C-alpha positions as CSV (number, residue, x, y, z in Angstrom):
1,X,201.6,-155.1,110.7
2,X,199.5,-154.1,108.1
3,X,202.5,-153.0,105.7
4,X,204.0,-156.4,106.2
5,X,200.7,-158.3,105.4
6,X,200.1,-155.7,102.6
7,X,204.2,-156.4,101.5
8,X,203.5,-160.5,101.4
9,X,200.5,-159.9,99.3
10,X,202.2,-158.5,96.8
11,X,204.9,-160.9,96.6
12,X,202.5,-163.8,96.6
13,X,200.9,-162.4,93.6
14,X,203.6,-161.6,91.6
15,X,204.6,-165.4,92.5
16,X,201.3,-166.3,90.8
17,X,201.8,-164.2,87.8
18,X,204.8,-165.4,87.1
19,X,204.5,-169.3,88.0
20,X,201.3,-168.6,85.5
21,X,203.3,-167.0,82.6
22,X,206.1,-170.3,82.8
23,X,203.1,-172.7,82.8
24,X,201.7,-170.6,79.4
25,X,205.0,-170.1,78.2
26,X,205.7,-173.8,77.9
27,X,202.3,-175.0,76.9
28,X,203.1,-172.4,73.8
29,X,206.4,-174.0,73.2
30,X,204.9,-177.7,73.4
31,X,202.1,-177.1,70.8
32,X,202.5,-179.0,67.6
33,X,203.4,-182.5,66.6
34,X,206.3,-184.9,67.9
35,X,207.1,-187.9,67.3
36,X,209.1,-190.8,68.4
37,X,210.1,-194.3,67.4
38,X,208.9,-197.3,69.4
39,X,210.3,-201.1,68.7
40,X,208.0,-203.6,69.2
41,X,208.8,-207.4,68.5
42,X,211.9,-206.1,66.6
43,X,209.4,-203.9,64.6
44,X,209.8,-199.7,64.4
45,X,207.1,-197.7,64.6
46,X,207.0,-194.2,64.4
47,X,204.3,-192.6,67.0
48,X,203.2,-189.0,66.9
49,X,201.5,-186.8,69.6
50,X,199.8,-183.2,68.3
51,X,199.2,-181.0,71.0
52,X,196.5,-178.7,70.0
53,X,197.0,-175.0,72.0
54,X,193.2,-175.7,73.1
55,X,194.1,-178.5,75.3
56,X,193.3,-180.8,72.8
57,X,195.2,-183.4,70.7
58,X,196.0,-187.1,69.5
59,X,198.0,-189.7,70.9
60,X,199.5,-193.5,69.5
61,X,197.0,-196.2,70.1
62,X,197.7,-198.2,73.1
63,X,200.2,-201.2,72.5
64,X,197.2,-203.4,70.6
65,X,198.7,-203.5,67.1
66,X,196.5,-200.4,66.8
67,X,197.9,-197.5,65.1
68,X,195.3,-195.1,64.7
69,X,195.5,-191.9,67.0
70,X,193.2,-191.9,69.9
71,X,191.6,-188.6,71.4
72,X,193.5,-186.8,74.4
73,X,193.0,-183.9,76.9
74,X,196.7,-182.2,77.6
75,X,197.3,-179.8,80.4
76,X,200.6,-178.8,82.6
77,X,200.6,-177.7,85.8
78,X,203.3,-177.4,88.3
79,X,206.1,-178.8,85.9
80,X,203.9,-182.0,84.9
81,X,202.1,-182.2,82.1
82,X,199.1,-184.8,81.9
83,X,197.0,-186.4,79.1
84,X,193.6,-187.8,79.3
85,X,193.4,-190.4,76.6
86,X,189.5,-191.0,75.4
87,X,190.5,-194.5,75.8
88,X,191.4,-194.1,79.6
89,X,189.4,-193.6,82.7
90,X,192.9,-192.4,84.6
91,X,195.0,-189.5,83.2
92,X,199.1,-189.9,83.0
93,X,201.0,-187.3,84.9
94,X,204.2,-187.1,83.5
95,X,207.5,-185.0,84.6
96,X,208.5,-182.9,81.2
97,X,211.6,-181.5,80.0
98,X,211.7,-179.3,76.8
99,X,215.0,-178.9,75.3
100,X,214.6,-177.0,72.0
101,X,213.2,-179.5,69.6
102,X,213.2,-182.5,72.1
103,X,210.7,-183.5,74.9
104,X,210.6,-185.7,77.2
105,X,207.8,-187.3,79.3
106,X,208.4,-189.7,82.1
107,X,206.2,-191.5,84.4
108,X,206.4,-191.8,87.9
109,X,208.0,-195.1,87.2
110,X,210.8,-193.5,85.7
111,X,209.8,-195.3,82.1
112,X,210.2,-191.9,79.7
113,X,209.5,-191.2,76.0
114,X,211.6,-188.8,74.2
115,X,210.2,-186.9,71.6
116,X,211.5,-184.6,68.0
117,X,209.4,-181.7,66.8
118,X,207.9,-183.0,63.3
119,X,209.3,-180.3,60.4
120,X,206.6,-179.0,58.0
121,X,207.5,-182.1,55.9
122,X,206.7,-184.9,58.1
């Protein structure tokens, strides 16, 4: 009996470790800037998220006609990744997918914003 407990311990922890290693794996791989376009009243915007690798960052102003980046908290856990905006008492959890240069977020709602890597020059 003990062996077997002793066995399952093991394998739980090396679960762990590797469910932990994904989760820092992709937080590496999201750091940086992105940006999207967004149409509003016929008009194109481009928006920009930074994700700072200390959790940190900026996201667009809310849909006020406000373009100046507001303050955020970032964090992923368990295949979502959710931002605290300054401007917000409730975080977003989003679903993520990282494809290369291209991520996407989408609500529980199913809404989704899908994002390009900026290049040094943007």
């Amino acid at each position: 009996m003990k062996k077997i407990l002793s066995v399952m311990l093991v394998i739980v922890v090396l679960a762990c470790t590797f469910c932990a290693c994904d989760r820092e794996f992709d937080e590496d791989k999201i750091t940086g800037k992105w940006t999207y376009n967004e149409t509003v009243l016929g008009i194109v915007t481009e928006r920009t998220y930074i994700f700072n690798a200390d959790g940190t960052g900026t996201a667009p102003g809310e849909l006020t006609g406000d373009l100046i980046p507001i303050s955020m908290k970032w964090s992923i856990y368990e295949g979502n990744i959710t931002i605290e905006k300054s401007t917000s008492k409730d975080p977003i959890i989003y679903a993520y997918e990282l494809k290369g240069d291209t991520l996407t977020l989408t609500k529980a709602d199913g809404t989704s914003i899908t994002m390009t890597r900026a290049t040094a020059d943007k």
